[in-house]
GROMACS .gro file of C-alpha atoms in nm:
model
  280
    1UNK     CA    1  -0.782  -1.704   0.829
    2UNK     CA    2  -0.975  -1.469   1.009
    3UNK     CA    3  -1.321  -1.305   0.930
    4UNK     CA    4  -1.438  -1.004   1.097
    5UNK     CA    5  -1.818  -0.908   1.161
    6UNK     CA    6  -1.804  -0.532   1.183
    7UNK     CA    7  -2.109  -0.342   1.344
    8UNK     CA    8  -2.358  -0.112   1.209
    9UNK     CA    9  -2.167   0.172   1.383
   10UNK     CA   10  -1.866   0.115   1.176
   11UNK     CA   11  -2.105   0.159   0.872
   12UNK     CA   12  -2.217   0.493   0.980
   13UNK     CA   13  -1.883   0.645   1.007
   14UNK     CA   14  -1.764   0.474   0.671
   15UNK     CA   15  -1.804   0.811   0.490
   16UNK     CA   16  -1.580   1.017   0.772
   17UNK     CA   17  -1.296   0.749   0.705
   18UNK     CA   18  -1.296   0.809   0.353
   19UNK     CA   19  -1.228   1.184   0.332
   20UNK     CA   20  -0.942   1.325   0.162
   21UNK     CA   21  -0.965   1.685   0.208
   22UNK     CA   22  -0.658   1.912   0.284
   23UNK     CA   23  -0.588   1.861   0.628
   24UNK     CA   24  -0.543   2.137   0.888
   25UNK     CA   25  -0.475   1.917   1.198
   26UNK     CA   26  -0.331   2.071   1.489
   27UNK     CA   27   0.040   1.903   1.535
   28UNK     CA   28   0.054   1.793   1.207
   29UNK     CA   29   0.237   1.922   0.879
   30UNK     CA   30   0.123   1.848   0.538
   31UNK     CA   31   0.381   1.888   0.248
   32UNK     CA   32   0.261   1.822  -0.111
   33UNK     CA   33   0.416   1.721  -0.437
   34UNK     CA   34   0.763   1.639  -0.342
   35UNK     CA   35   0.931   1.477  -0.670
   36UNK     CA   36   1.067   1.118  -0.573
   37UNK     CA   37   1.208   1.058  -0.923
   38UNK     CA   38   1.611   1.143  -0.957
   39UNK     CA   39   1.675   1.513  -1.017
   40UNK     CA   40   1.798   1.445  -1.385
   41UNK     CA   41   1.463   1.283  -1.456
   42UNK     CA   42   1.421   1.393  -1.852
   43UNK     CA   43   1.059   1.224  -1.910
   44UNK     CA   44   0.823   1.477  -1.874
   45UNK     CA   45   0.544   1.211  -1.793
   46UNK     CA   46   0.743   1.057  -1.498
   47UNK     CA   47   0.816   1.404  -1.357
   48UNK     CA   48   0.453   1.491  -1.354
   49UNK     CA   49   0.342   1.195  -1.193
   50UNK     CA   50   0.635   1.100  -0.986
   51UNK     CA   51   0.567   1.309  -0.692
   52UNK     CA   52   0.425   1.244  -0.308
   53UNK     CA   53   0.260   1.420  -0.021
   54UNK     CA   54   0.395   1.388   0.343
   55UNK     CA   55   0.163   1.428   0.647
   56UNK     CA   56   0.362   1.399   0.941
   57UNK     CA   57   0.359   1.443   1.310
   58UNK     CA   58   0.519   1.803   1.343
   59UNK     CA   59   0.698   1.787   1.696
   60UNK     CA   60   0.728   1.427   1.754
   61UNK     CA   61   1.058   1.209   1.643
   62UNK     CA   62   1.086   0.848   1.563
   63UNK     CA   63   0.741   0.795   1.447
   64UNK     CA   64   0.611   0.527   1.218
   65UNK     CA   65   0.526   0.582   0.838
   66UNK     CA   66   0.274   0.442   0.610
   67UNK     CA   67   0.334   0.438   0.260
   68UNK     CA   68   0.003   0.455   0.080
   69UNK     CA   69  -0.069   0.386  -0.300
   70UNK     CA   70  -0.418   0.496  -0.447
   71UNK     CA   71  -0.635   0.287  -0.661
   72UNK     CA   72  -0.772   0.327  -0.996
   73UNK     CA   73  -0.709   0.021  -1.204
   74UNK     CA   74  -0.361   0.161  -1.283
   75UNK     CA   75  -0.519   0.373  -1.553
   76UNK     CA   76  -0.670   0.658  -1.319
   77UNK     CA   77  -0.674   0.798  -0.978
   78UNK     CA   78  -0.452   1.031  -0.752
   79UNK     CA   79  -0.262   1.056  -0.420
   80UNK     CA   80  -0.493   1.065  -0.127
   81UNK     CA   81  -0.495   1.102   0.244
   82UNK     CA   82  -0.776   0.912   0.380
   83UNK     CA   83  -0.933   1.030   0.680
   84UNK     CA   84  -0.893   0.722   0.866
   85UNK     CA   85  -0.520   0.780   0.892
   86UNK     CA   86  -0.524   1.120   1.012
   87UNK     CA   87  -0.426   1.210   1.356
   88UNK     CA   88  -0.303   0.880   1.434
   89UNK     CA   89   0.067   0.961   1.534
   90UNK     CA   90   0.219   0.815   1.230
   91UNK     CA   91   0.325   0.981   0.896
   92UNK     CA   92   0.142   0.909   0.557
   93UNK     CA   93   0.325   0.922   0.236
   94UNK     CA   94   0.075   0.929  -0.031
   95UNK     CA   95   0.214   0.845  -0.398
   96UNK     CA   96   0.139   0.909  -0.747
   97UNK     CA   97   0.258   0.692  -1.012
   98UNK     CA   98   0.261   0.653  -1.379
   99UNK     CA   99  -0.065   0.540  -1.520
  100UNK     CA  100  -0.171   0.332  -1.831
  101UNK     CA  101  -0.181   0.406  -2.130
  102UNK     CA  102   0.048   0.685  -2.112
  103UNK     CA  103   0.309   0.440  -1.938
  104UNK     CA  104   0.268   0.052  -1.963
  105UNK     CA  105   0.382  -0.249  -1.749
  106UNK     CA  106   0.609  -0.251  -1.550
  107UNK     CA  107   0.630   0.145  -1.550
  108UNK     CA  108   0.410   0.158  -1.239
  109UNK     CA  109   0.519  -0.109  -1.047
  110UNK     CA  110   0.877   0.060  -1.065
  111UNK     CA  111   0.745   0.387  -0.960
  112UNK     CA  112   0.590   0.219  -0.638
  113UNK     CA  113   0.928   0.078  -0.554
  114UNK     CA  114   1.106   0.392  -0.626
  115UNK     CA  115   0.846   0.572  -0.402
  116UNK     CA  116   0.894   0.320  -0.121
  117UNK     CA  117   1.299   0.342  -0.149
  118UNK     CA  118   1.266   0.733  -0.125
  119UNK     CA  119   1.100   0.715   0.165
  120UNK     CA  120   1.363   0.492   0.367
  121UNK     CA  121   1.643   0.733   0.202
  122UNK     CA  122   1.463   1.050   0.348
  123UNK     CA  123   1.201   0.978   0.623
  124UNK     CA  124   1.451   1.065   0.879
  125UNK     CA  125   1.487   1.425   0.741
  126UNK     CA  126   1.102   1.466   0.881
  127UNK     CA  127   1.156   1.310   1.181
  128UNK     CA  128   1.047   0.956   1.110
  129UNK     CA  129   1.198   0.596   1.175
  130UNK     CA  130   1.308   0.437   0.862
  131UNK     CA  131   1.282   0.100   1.080
  132UNK     CA  132   0.907   0.143   1.096
  133UNK     CA  133   0.797   0.193   0.755
  134UNK     CA  134   0.504   0.022   0.611
  135UNK     CA  135   0.322  -0.001   0.285
  136UNK     CA  136  -0.044  -0.026   0.185
  137UNK     CA  137  -0.272   0.074  -0.088
  138UNK     CA  138  -0.609  -0.026  -0.222
  139UNK     CA  139  -0.718  -0.215  -0.529
  140UNK     CA  140  -0.438  -0.113  -0.778
  141UNK     CA  141  -0.269   0.016  -0.491
  142UNK     CA  142  -0.303  -0.324  -0.307
  143UNK     CA  143  -0.123  -0.488  -0.632
  144UNK     CA  144   0.126  -0.241  -0.620
  145UNK     CA  145   0.179  -0.305  -0.252
  146UNK     CA  146   0.201  -0.670  -0.282
  147UNK     CA  147   0.430  -0.652  -0.596
  148UNK     CA  148   0.672  -0.428  -0.413
  149UNK     CA  149   0.691  -0.673  -0.118
  150UNK     CA  150   0.705  -1.001  -0.306
  151UNK     CA  151   0.887  -0.920  -0.625
  152UNK     CA  152   1.202  -0.798  -0.498
  153UNK     CA  153   1.406  -0.689  -0.779
  154UNK     CA  154   1.199  -0.371  -0.814
  155UNK     CA  155   1.297  -0.252  -0.492
  156UNK     CA  156   1.663  -0.384  -0.515
  157UNK     CA  157   1.704  -0.165  -0.826
  158UNK     CA  158   1.700   0.129  -0.613
  159UNK     CA  159   1.910  -0.019  -0.336
  160UNK     CA  160   1.647  -0.116  -0.095
  161UNK     CA  161   1.598  -0.477   0.059
  162UNK     CA  162   1.190  -0.476   0.066
  163UNK     CA  163   1.238  -0.726   0.354
  164UNK     CA  164   1.306  -0.411   0.551
  165UNK     CA  165   0.962  -0.308   0.535
  166UNK     CA  166   0.794  -0.334   0.877
  167UNK     CA  167   0.465  -0.464   0.729
  168UNK     CA  168   0.268  -0.493   0.420
  169UNK     CA  169  -0.129  -0.412   0.405
  170UNK     CA  170  -0.283  -0.479   0.065
  171UNK     CA  171  -0.643  -0.386   0.042
  172UNK     CA  172  -0.873  -0.567  -0.222
  173UNK     CA  173  -0.534  -0.633  -0.434
  174UNK     CA  174  -0.516  -0.861  -0.751
  175UNK     CA  175  -0.313  -1.139  -0.689
  176UNK     CA  176  -0.301  -1.246  -1.045
  177UNK     CA  177  -0.140  -1.057  -1.314
  178UNK     CA  178  -0.337  -0.716  -1.319
  179UNK     CA  179  -0.602  -0.671  -1.535
  180UNK     CA  180  -0.481  -0.367  -1.698
  181UNK     CA  181  -0.163  -0.534  -1.777
  182UNK     CA  182  -0.354  -0.816  -1.954
  183UNK     CA  183  -0.541  -0.542  -2.125
  184UNK     CA  184  -0.216  -0.380  -2.250
  185UNK     CA  185  -0.139  -0.717  -2.399
  186UNK     CA  186  -0.482  -0.742  -2.590
  187UNK     CA  187  -0.566  -1.076  -2.375
  188UNK     CA  188  -0.934  -1.164  -2.298
  189UNK     CA  189  -1.078  -0.982  -1.980
  190UNK     CA  190  -1.160  -1.189  -1.695
  191UNK     CA  191  -0.916  -1.479  -1.776
  192UNK     CA  192  -0.653  -1.491  -1.476
  193UNK     CA  193  -0.283  -1.539  -1.564
  194UNK     CA  194  -0.034  -1.626  -1.345
  195UNK     CA  195   0.313  -1.480  -1.444
  196UNK     CA  196   0.612  -1.250  -1.351
  197UNK     CA  197   0.375  -0.976  -1.308
  198UNK     CA  198   0.167  -1.163  -1.047
  199UNK     CA  199   0.199  -1.138  -0.672
  200UNK     CA  200   0.115  -1.538  -0.669
  201UNK     CA  201   0.448  -1.604  -0.900
  202UNK     CA  202   0.673  -1.444  -0.590
  203UNK     CA  203   0.483  -1.620  -0.331
  204UNK     CA  204   0.778  -1.833  -0.251
  205UNK     CA  205   1.050  -1.573  -0.214
  206UNK     CA  206   0.959  -1.460   0.181
  207UNK     CA  207   0.904  -1.114   0.265
  208UNK     CA  208   0.772  -0.869   0.527
  209UNK     CA  209   0.504  -0.963   0.749
  210UNK     CA  210   0.167  -0.893   0.560
  211UNK     CA  211  -0.194  -0.864   0.634
  212UNK     CA  212  -0.457  -0.890   0.326
  213UNK     CA  213  -0.769  -0.749   0.353
  214UNK     CA  214  -1.053  -0.774   0.128
  215UNK     CA  215  -1.461  -0.687   0.112
  216UNK     CA  216  -1.710  -0.931   0.170
  217UNK     CA  217  -1.665  -1.234  -0.073
  218UNK     CA  218  -2.043  -1.199  -0.190
  219UNK     CA  219  -1.974  -0.818  -0.259
  220UNK     CA  220  -1.645  -0.751  -0.373
  221UNK     CA  221  -1.523  -0.764  -0.746
  222UNK     CA  222  -1.528  -1.098  -0.910
  223UNK     CA  223  -1.275  -1.346  -0.755
  224UNK     CA  224  -1.120  -1.064  -0.559
  225UNK     CA  225  -1.145  -1.254  -0.225
  226UNK     CA  226  -1.083  -1.582  -0.362
  227UNK     CA  227  -0.728  -1.481  -0.526
  228UNK     CA  228  -0.627  -1.330  -0.186
  229UNK     CA  229  -0.778  -1.649  -0.007
  230UNK     CA  230  -0.542  -1.877  -0.239
  231UNK     CA  231  -0.226  -1.631  -0.199
  232UNK     CA  232  -0.240  -1.643   0.152
  233UNK     CA  233  -0.189  -2.024   0.246
  234UNK     CA  234   0.039  -1.997  -0.035
  235UNK     CA  235   0.262  -1.769   0.155
  236UNK     CA  236   0.189  -1.961   0.473
  237UNK     CA  237   0.317  -2.279   0.287
  238UNK     CA  238   0.667  -2.105   0.234
  239UNK     CA  239   0.667  -1.979   0.602
  240UNK     CA  240   0.571  -1.621   0.521
  241UNK     CA  241   0.410  -1.429   0.819
  242UNK     CA  242   0.063  -1.365   0.676
  243UNK     CA  243  -0.301  -1.347   0.749
  244UNK     CA  244  -0.605  -1.270   0.555
  245UNK     CA  245  -0.898  -1.047   0.672
  246UNK     CA  246  -1.249  -1.063   0.508
  247UNK     CA  247  -1.455  -0.760   0.596
  248UNK     CA  248  -1.818  -0.883   0.615
  249UNK     CA  249  -2.066  -0.649   0.476
  250UNK     CA  250  -1.844  -0.434   0.291
  251UNK     CA  251  -1.789  -0.408  -0.087
  252UNK     CA  252  -1.497  -0.320  -0.300
  253UNK     CA  253  -1.510   0.072  -0.232
  254UNK     CA  254  -1.668   0.043   0.152
  255UNK     CA  255  -1.385  -0.181   0.263
  256UNK     CA  256  -1.157   0.132   0.283
  257UNK     CA  257  -1.314   0.239   0.605
  258UNK     CA  258  -1.272  -0.068   0.833
  259UNK     CA  259  -0.954  -0.124   0.670
  260UNK     CA  260  -0.816   0.184   0.742
  261UNK     CA  261  -0.924   0.156   1.116
  262UNK     CA  262  -0.760  -0.194   1.139
  263UNK     CA  263  -0.419  -0.086   0.963
  264UNK     CA  264  -0.402   0.226   1.197
  265UNK     CA  265  -0.462   0.020   1.503
  266UNK     CA  266  -0.215  -0.246   1.382
  267UNK     CA  267   0.082   0.021   1.292
  268UNK     CA  268   0.012   0.183   1.660
  269UNK     CA  269   0.045  -0.159   1.821
  270UNK     CA  270   0.367  -0.252   1.632
  271UNK     CA  271   0.492   0.088   1.691
  272UNK     CA  272   0.443   0.060   2.068
  273UNK     CA  273   0.592  -0.243   2.081
  274UNK     CA  274   0.914  -0.140   1.876
  275UNK     CA  275   0.934   0.178   2.095
  276UNK     CA  276   0.973  -0.015   2.418
  277UNK     CA  277   1.180  -0.295   2.307
  278UNK     CA  278   1.535  -0.315   2.484
  279UNK     CA  279   1.735  -0.375   2.181
  280UNK     CA  280   1.575  -0.080   2.004
   0.00000   0.00000   0.00000
């Protein structure tokens, strides 16, 4: 387990990392509201929510891609392009998915898997490399990241082996069964459950390499750090390539700033290693 003591400078620039304004970056293109559900989809709500945006280098080829799931407790939120992921040399696929109560479990997990599979099938059309696709998200998006990577049947439904994902970066994700799913069942709030909708339940099934990221254990949402701190050694016990970073001094919301910096740096490092590999 690793811990990071971040400087006051990073705190000062946190707000800049979290901007999701319409990008106007030279050399990058931004395409919005691309449907990722099948063309014959009849469900109106799924057609409304199952869309994504792509921000990508316009002239480069073979770039890496980050699939990003927004937070919001599985019952709110919209796709976003964080400032910390702009102008980094890789593409960002920002995903909307169905939300509770209009859609119940496991609709949002299914949508997340479908969006990742869509990215593998289509990113080369935009110039990207399908061997360099990464997945991340914050809070509820972190939970979806974990489920997509560990509960393999969701991606397999769409013809994708999730072990092909280059790396997973769940940020402050719940590792037990998500609180919204417990709410849908009418269960008591705050009491953890580990069942088929818990990332922990799937910890023994291998998967893509992973960096789990949380805010400071004293500032995070209740038990959020502790859940991740339990999942990581479970993964390690089964031989999974994983590490946990605790961002000291940052809470559940502000953790996005250092997390986006860490994720961007790691993707660029791994892409450079891949691009110079002799067996590429």
